[in-house]
């Protein structure tokens, strides 16, 4: 029996509508109506079923992704990845709403992803390398088209996790979701005192250094490049946080 559709029409703040949609979709996932690997309906279909705006749908999907229930594959769609109950290791969106928490997440990522990059340099296949470069190309396209670079950015880091050939790295990265990218919570270009394009091009250069080391089967260089990439973000935020009296 399908979870009843709540009455979303009428007065009410969009945030409340999004939370109601999150609750309903979560219930469908947890009671087995939608299983791991299933593709969610399109944004337009969800809008039609629940009578809500695209903004509400996107906010709800963002929360589901941050909660580890779904993952978005750029250009393909959004898929169920779990029930959100299979692990206690999850960072709630409200926990990374401040610069202090984003810095804490970056500290976690330095430990996790530096080692992932080192393992990827040893274990990666040509297919893994192609997937990383495809994500980089998507990132550059987003820069040039002034589009959303968050998805290809996360995809790049996820492909490195896949290249470890250790499913636990992939599962943990998937559960962390795109919320691990500082730009998802803060205007990091503004923090760095740069324009959007200048900032993202520098991030892209750091990404390319990581890929080059992985391509060259150089685990120490890969670890160092990843550590530098994430530490740069952490230090920019730390300085801005201190300047703000945090």
XYZ file of C-alpha atoms in Angstrom:
246
model
C 0.000 0.000 0.000
C 1.484 3.302 -1.045
C 2.133 5.963 1.562
C -0.752 8.465 1.402
C -0.052 11.748 -0.319
C -0.257 14.597 2.183
C -2.261 17.701 1.408
C 0.446 20.156 0.397
C -1.793 22.768 -1.204
C -2.801 26.040 0.385
C -1.015 28.399 2.718
C 2.247 27.331 4.243
C 5.879 28.210 3.984
C 7.920 26.424 1.291
C 10.236 25.049 3.990
C 7.290 23.284 5.644
C 6.200 21.931 2.262
C 9.705 20.594 1.642
C 9.832 18.913 5.048
C 6.436 17.328 4.415
C 7.677 15.985 1.088
C 10.845 14.662 2.772
C 8.734 12.818 5.352
C 6.523 11.206 2.710
C 9.368 10.113 0.425
C 11.337 8.861 3.429
C 8.361 6.741 4.471
C 8.108 5.247 0.971
C 11.802 4.332 1.042
C 11.698 2.853 4.528
C 8.559 0.781 3.943
C 10.036 -0.690 0.763
C 7.882 1.043 -1.851
C 11.120 2.470 -3.242
C 14.201 0.283 -2.856
C 17.948 0.840 -3.143
C 18.811 1.308 -6.810
C 15.354 2.567 -7.805
C 15.281 5.815 -9.750
C 13.096 8.529 -8.299
C 10.443 10.142 -10.513
C 11.485 13.303 -12.346
C 11.193 16.688 -10.650
C 8.207 17.461 -12.887
C 6.477 14.205 -11.887
C 7.010 14.897 -8.173
C 5.728 18.450 -8.655
C 2.598 17.076 -10.313
C 1.953 14.374 -7.719
C 2.351 16.593 -4.682
C 1.277 19.956 -6.086
C 4.463 21.774 -5.071
C 6.980 24.010 -6.826
C 10.302 22.977 -8.302
C 12.039 24.866 -5.488
C 10.257 22.734 -2.891
C 11.140 19.514 -4.747
C 14.813 20.467 -5.017
C 15.034 21.396 -1.333
C 13.428 18.078 -0.369
C 15.800 16.084 -2.610
C 18.761 17.975 -1.151
C 17.690 16.987 2.363
C 17.161 13.350 1.342
C 20.636 13.299 -0.196
C 22.204 14.873 2.891
C 20.437 12.224 4.975
C 21.946 9.387 2.949
C 18.686 8.174 1.397
C 19.285 9.203 -2.220
C 22.169 10.169 -4.496
C 22.080 12.195 -7.695
C 24.061 11.070 -10.728
C 24.763 14.090 -12.885
C 22.741 13.961 -16.096
C 21.152 10.621 -15.176
C 18.786 11.141 -12.251
C 18.315 10.638 -8.526
C 18.426 7.121 -7.070
C 17.609 5.506 -3.739
C 20.836 4.430 -2.013
C 19.617 3.417 1.447
C 17.030 3.811 4.165
C 19.053 6.257 6.241
C 18.886 3.743 9.093
C 21.760 1.462 8.154
C 24.414 3.689 9.686
C 24.726 6.055 12.605
C 27.538 7.907 10.843
C 25.728 10.785 9.250
C 26.206 14.524 9.351
C 22.856 16.295 9.537
C 22.444 19.413 7.350
C 21.966 21.672 10.357
C 25.305 20.526 11.776
C 27.246 22.019 8.887
C 25.334 25.273 8.580
C 28.159 27.296 10.146
C 31.745 27.926 9.152
C 32.920 26.129 12.296
C 31.115 22.949 11.314
C 32.248 23.146 7.692
C 35.831 23.382 8.962
C 35.237 20.304 11.135
C 33.922 18.364 8.128
C 36.974 19.404 6.098
C 39.202 17.995 8.859
C 37.355 14.684 8.516
C 37.672 14.779 4.729
C 41.444 15.402 4.871
C 41.931 12.146 6.761
C 39.467 10.167 4.668
C 40.149 11.468 1.167
C 43.927 11.831 1.371
C 44.126 8.103 2.056
C 41.516 7.401 -0.646
C 43.639 9.299 -3.171
C 46.712 7.286 -2.181
C 44.875 3.992 -2.588
C 43.357 5.169 -5.872
C 46.851 5.873 -7.239
C 47.792 2.247 -6.590
C 44.540 0.533 -7.538
C 42.821 2.681 -10.156
C 41.828 1.252 -13.516
C 41.724 3.087 -16.828
C 37.931 3.209 -16.448
C 38.317 4.863 -13.040
C 40.666 7.432 -14.536
C 38.255 8.147 -17.395
C 35.412 8.690 -14.922
C 37.525 11.179 -12.934
C 38.398 13.086 -16.098
C 34.767 13.095 -17.193
C 33.810 14.654 -13.854
C 36.564 17.252 -14.316
C 35.228 18.072 -17.774
C 31.763 18.555 -16.279
C 33.263 20.875 -13.676
C 34.944 23.017 -16.366
C 31.713 23.139 -18.387
C 29.838 24.345 -15.309
C 32.437 27.091 -14.817
C 32.190 28.249 -18.429
C 28.378 28.090 -18.522
C 28.049 29.701 -15.059
C 26.151 26.562 -14.047
C 26.089 24.613 -10.792
C 29.542 23.087 -10.265
C 28.551 21.265 -7.071
C 27.412 18.047 -8.776
C 30.577 17.462 -10.874
C 32.713 18.497 -7.888
C 31.128 15.833 -5.695
C 31.215 13.334 -8.573
C 34.968 13.865 -8.912
C 35.578 13.060 -5.254
C 33.208 10.087 -5.445
C 35.088 8.654 -8.450
C 38.321 8.777 -6.451
C 36.577 6.830 -3.685
C 35.449 4.252 -6.285
C 39.027 3.925 -7.541
C 40.136 2.642 -4.117
C 38.223 -0.565 -5.006
C 37.004 -0.429 -1.388
C 33.232 -0.143 -1.205
C 33.326 1.388 2.279
C 34.967 4.555 0.963
C 32.192 4.840 -1.625
C 29.417 4.221 0.894
C 30.782 6.784 3.324
C 31.209 9.415 0.605
C 27.692 8.727 -0.667
C 26.237 9.163 2.806
C 28.134 12.402 3.305
C 26.641 13.607 0.028
C 27.196 16.929 -1.720
C 26.840 18.690 1.618
C 30.540 17.928 2.166
C 31.372 20.509 -0.520
C 31.830 23.795 1.388
C 30.110 25.804 -1.378
C 26.885 23.931 -0.583
C 26.724 25.843 2.711
C 28.871 28.940 2.290
C 29.849 31.366 -0.460
C 33.455 30.196 -0.402
C 34.500 32.419 -3.321
C 33.379 35.438 -1.321
C 35.184 34.100 1.752
C 38.344 33.812 -0.312
C 37.884 37.351 -1.635
C 37.677 36.179 -5.246
C 35.226 36.128 -8.098
C 33.322 32.897 -8.748
C 35.210 31.973 -11.933
C 38.648 32.747 -10.475
C 37.882 30.674 -7.389
C 36.511 27.673 -9.300
C 39.397 27.694 -11.791
C 41.814 27.456 -8.874
C 39.810 24.551 -7.447
C 39.971 22.925 -10.876
C 43.749 23.284 -10.956
C 43.940 21.533 -7.584
C 41.694 18.752 -8.928
C 43.951 18.306 -11.963
C 47.001 17.907 -9.718
C 45.226 15.083 -7.882
C 44.300 13.317 -11.123
C 47.828 13.656 -12.500
C 49.273 11.931 -9.419
C 46.675 9.157 -9.561
C 47.310 8.690 -13.301
C 51.048 8.392 -12.584
C 50.505 5.701 -9.926
C 52.142 7.990 -7.354
C 50.337 7.442 -4.015
C 52.426 9.908 -1.996
C 51.903 12.691 -4.518
C 48.181 11.865 -4.682
C 47.844 12.034 -0.890
C 49.753 15.316 -0.813
C 47.688 16.865 -3.631
C 44.401 15.898 -1.970
C 45.588 17.097 1.425
C 46.661 20.438 -0.111
C 43.315 20.816 -1.912
C 41.223 20.261 1.211
C 43.593 22.077 3.569
C 43.440 25.166 1.345
C 39.666 25.284 1.776
C 39.961 24.678 5.511
C 42.533 27.443 6.008
C 40.552 30.001 3.991
C 37.482 29.289 6.086
C 39.445 29.222 9.340
C 40.935 32.667 8.648
C 37.531 34.087 7.681
C 35.950 32.531 10.778
C 38.601 34.044 13.040
C 38.249 37.422 11.339
C 34.516 37.296 12.017
C 35.250 36.670 15.694
C 34.222 33.002 15.571
